[in-house]
Coordinates of N, CA and C in Angstrom, one line a residue:
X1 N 10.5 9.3 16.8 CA 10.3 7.9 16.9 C 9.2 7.5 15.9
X2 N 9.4 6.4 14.8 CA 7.9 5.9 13.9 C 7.1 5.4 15.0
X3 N 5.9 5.8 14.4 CA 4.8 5.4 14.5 C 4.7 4.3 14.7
X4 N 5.2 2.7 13.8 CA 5.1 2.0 13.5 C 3.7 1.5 13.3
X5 N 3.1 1.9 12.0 CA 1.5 1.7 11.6 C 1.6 0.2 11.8
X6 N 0.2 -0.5 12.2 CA 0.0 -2.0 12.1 C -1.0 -3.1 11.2
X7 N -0.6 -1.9 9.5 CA -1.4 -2.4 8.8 C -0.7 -1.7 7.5
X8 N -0.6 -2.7 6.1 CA -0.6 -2.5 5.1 C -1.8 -1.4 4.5
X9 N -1.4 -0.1 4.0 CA -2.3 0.8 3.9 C -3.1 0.1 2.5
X10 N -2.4 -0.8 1.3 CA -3.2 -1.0 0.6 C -3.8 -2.2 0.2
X11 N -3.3 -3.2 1.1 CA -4.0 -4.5 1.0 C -5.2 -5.1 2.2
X12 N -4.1 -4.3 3.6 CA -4.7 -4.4 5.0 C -4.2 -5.4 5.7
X13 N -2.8 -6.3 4.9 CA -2.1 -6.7 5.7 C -1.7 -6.4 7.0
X14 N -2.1 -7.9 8.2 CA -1.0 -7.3 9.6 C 0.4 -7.0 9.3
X15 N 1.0 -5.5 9.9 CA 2.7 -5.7 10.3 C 2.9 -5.6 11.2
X16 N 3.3 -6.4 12.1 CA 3.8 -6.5 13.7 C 4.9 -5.2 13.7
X17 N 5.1 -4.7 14.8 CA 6.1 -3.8 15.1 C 7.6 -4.4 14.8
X18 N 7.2 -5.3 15.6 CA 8.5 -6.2 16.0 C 9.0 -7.5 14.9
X19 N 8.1 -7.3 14.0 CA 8.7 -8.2 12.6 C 9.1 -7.7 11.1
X20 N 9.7 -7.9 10.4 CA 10.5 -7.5 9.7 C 9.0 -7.9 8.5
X21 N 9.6 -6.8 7.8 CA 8.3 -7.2 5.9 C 7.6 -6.0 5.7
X22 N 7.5 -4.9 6.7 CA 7.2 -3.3 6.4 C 8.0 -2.6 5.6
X23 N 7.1 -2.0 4.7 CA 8.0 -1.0 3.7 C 7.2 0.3 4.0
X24 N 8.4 1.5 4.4 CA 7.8 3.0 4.4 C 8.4 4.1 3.8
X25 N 7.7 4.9 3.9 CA 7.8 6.3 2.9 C 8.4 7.3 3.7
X26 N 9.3 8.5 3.0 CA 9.7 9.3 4.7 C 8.0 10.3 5.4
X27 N 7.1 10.2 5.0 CA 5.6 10.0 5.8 C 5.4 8.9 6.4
X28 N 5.8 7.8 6.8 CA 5.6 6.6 6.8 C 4.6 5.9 6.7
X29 N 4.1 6.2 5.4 CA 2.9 5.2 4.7 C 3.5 3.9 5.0
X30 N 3.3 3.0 5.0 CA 2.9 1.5 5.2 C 2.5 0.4 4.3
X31 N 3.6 0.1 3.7 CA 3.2 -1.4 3.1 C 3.9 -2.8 3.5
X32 N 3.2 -3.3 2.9 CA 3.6 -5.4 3.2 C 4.7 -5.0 2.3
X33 N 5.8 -6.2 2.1 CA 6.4 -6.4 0.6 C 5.9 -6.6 -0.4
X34 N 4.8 -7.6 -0.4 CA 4.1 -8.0 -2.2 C 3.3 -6.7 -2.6
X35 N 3.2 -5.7 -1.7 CA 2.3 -4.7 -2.1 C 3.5 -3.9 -2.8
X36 N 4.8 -3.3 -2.0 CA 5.5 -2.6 -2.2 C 6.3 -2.8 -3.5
X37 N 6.1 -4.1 -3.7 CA 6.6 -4.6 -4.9 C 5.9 -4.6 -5.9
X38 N 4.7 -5.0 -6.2 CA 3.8 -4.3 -7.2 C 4.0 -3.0 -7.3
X39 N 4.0 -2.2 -7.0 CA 4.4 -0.7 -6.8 C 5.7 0.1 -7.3
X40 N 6.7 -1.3 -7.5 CA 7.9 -0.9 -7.5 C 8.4 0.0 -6.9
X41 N 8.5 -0.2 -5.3 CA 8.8 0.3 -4.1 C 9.1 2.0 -4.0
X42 N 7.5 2.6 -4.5 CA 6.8 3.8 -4.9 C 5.9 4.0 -4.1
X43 N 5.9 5.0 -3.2 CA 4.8 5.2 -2.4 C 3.8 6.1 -3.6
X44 N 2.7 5.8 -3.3 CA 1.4 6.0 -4.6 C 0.8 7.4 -3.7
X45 N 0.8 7.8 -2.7 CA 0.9 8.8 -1.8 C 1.5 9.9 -2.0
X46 N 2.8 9.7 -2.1 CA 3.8 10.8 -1.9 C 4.7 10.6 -3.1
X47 N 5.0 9.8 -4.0 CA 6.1 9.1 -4.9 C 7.2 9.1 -4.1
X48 N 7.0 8.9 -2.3 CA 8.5 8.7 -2.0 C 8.9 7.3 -2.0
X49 N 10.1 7.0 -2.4 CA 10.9 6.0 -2.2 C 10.4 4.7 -0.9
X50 N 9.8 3.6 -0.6 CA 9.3 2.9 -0.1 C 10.9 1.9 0.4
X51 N 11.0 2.2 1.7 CA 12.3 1.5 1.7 C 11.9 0.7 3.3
X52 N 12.5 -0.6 3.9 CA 12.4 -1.6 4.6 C 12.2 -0.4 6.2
X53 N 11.1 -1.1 6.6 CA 10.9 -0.3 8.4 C 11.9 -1.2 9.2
X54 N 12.3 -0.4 9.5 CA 13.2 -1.2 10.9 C 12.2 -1.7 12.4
X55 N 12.6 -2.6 12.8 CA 11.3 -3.3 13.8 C 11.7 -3.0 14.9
X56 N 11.3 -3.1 16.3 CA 11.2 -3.0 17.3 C 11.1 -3.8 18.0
X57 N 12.0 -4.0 19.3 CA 12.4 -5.4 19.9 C 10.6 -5.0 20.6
X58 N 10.5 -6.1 21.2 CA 9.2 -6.5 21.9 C 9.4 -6.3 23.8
X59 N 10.4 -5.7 23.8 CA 10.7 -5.3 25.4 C 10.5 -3.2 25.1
X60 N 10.9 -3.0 24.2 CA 10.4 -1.8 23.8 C 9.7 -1.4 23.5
X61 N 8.6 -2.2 22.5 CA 7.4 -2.0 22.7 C 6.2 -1.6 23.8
X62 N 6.9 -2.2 25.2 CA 6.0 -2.0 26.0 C 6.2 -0.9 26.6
X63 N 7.2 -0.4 26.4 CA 7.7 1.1 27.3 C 7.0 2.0 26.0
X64 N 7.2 1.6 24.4 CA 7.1 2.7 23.6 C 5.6 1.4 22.5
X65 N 4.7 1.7 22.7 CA 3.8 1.0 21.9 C 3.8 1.1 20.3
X66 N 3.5 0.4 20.2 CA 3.2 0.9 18.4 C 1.7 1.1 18.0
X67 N 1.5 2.1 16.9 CA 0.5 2.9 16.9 C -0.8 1.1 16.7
X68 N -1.9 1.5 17.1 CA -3.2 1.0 16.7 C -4.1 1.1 15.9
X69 N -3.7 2.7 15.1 CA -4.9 3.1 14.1 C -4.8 2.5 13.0
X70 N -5.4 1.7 12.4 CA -5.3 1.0 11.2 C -5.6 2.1 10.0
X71 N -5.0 1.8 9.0 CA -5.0 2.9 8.0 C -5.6 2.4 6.6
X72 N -5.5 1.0 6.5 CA -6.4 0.1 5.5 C -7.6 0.8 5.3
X73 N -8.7 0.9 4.1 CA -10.2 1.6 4.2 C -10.3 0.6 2.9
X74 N -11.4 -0.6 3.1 CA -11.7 -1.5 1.8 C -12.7 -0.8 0.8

C-alpha cells in the first residue's frame, strides 16, 4: 500500500491523499506537478521516472490513513 506522503518534497506543497496532482518515484518521493515538471518528471533522488500517484477515495482513508510525516526541509 503507498504511503501516500502529504507534502511536495521540494517545494512543500500540500497533496491530499484523495486528490489528484502527486507525482512519484518507485520510492515514492513526492512531488506537486509544477515541481515535477521543472524536473522533467526526474526524481533528483533516485533518477526514477516521476509518474502521476493514484489517490485514495476518502471512505478509505479512514480505515487506511495516509502518512503525516512531512518530508519538505526549507
Amino acid at each position: 500500500m503507498l504511503e501516500m506522503r502529504p507534502d511536495c518534497e521540494r517545494c512543500g506543497t500540500d497533496l491530499p491523499a484523495h486528490i489528484s496532482g502527486a507525482f512519484i518515484c518507485s520510492f515514492e518521493c513526492t512531488f506537486c506537478a509544477e515541481c515535477a515538471d521543472h524536473m522533467d518528471e526526474r526524481c533528483p533522488n533516485c533518477g526514477g521516472e516521476l509518474i502521476d500517484r493514484p489517490t485514495r477515495s476518502k471512505k478509505l482513508l479512514e480505515k487506511y490513513p495516509a502518512s503525516t510525516t512531512r518530508k519538505f526541509t526549507p
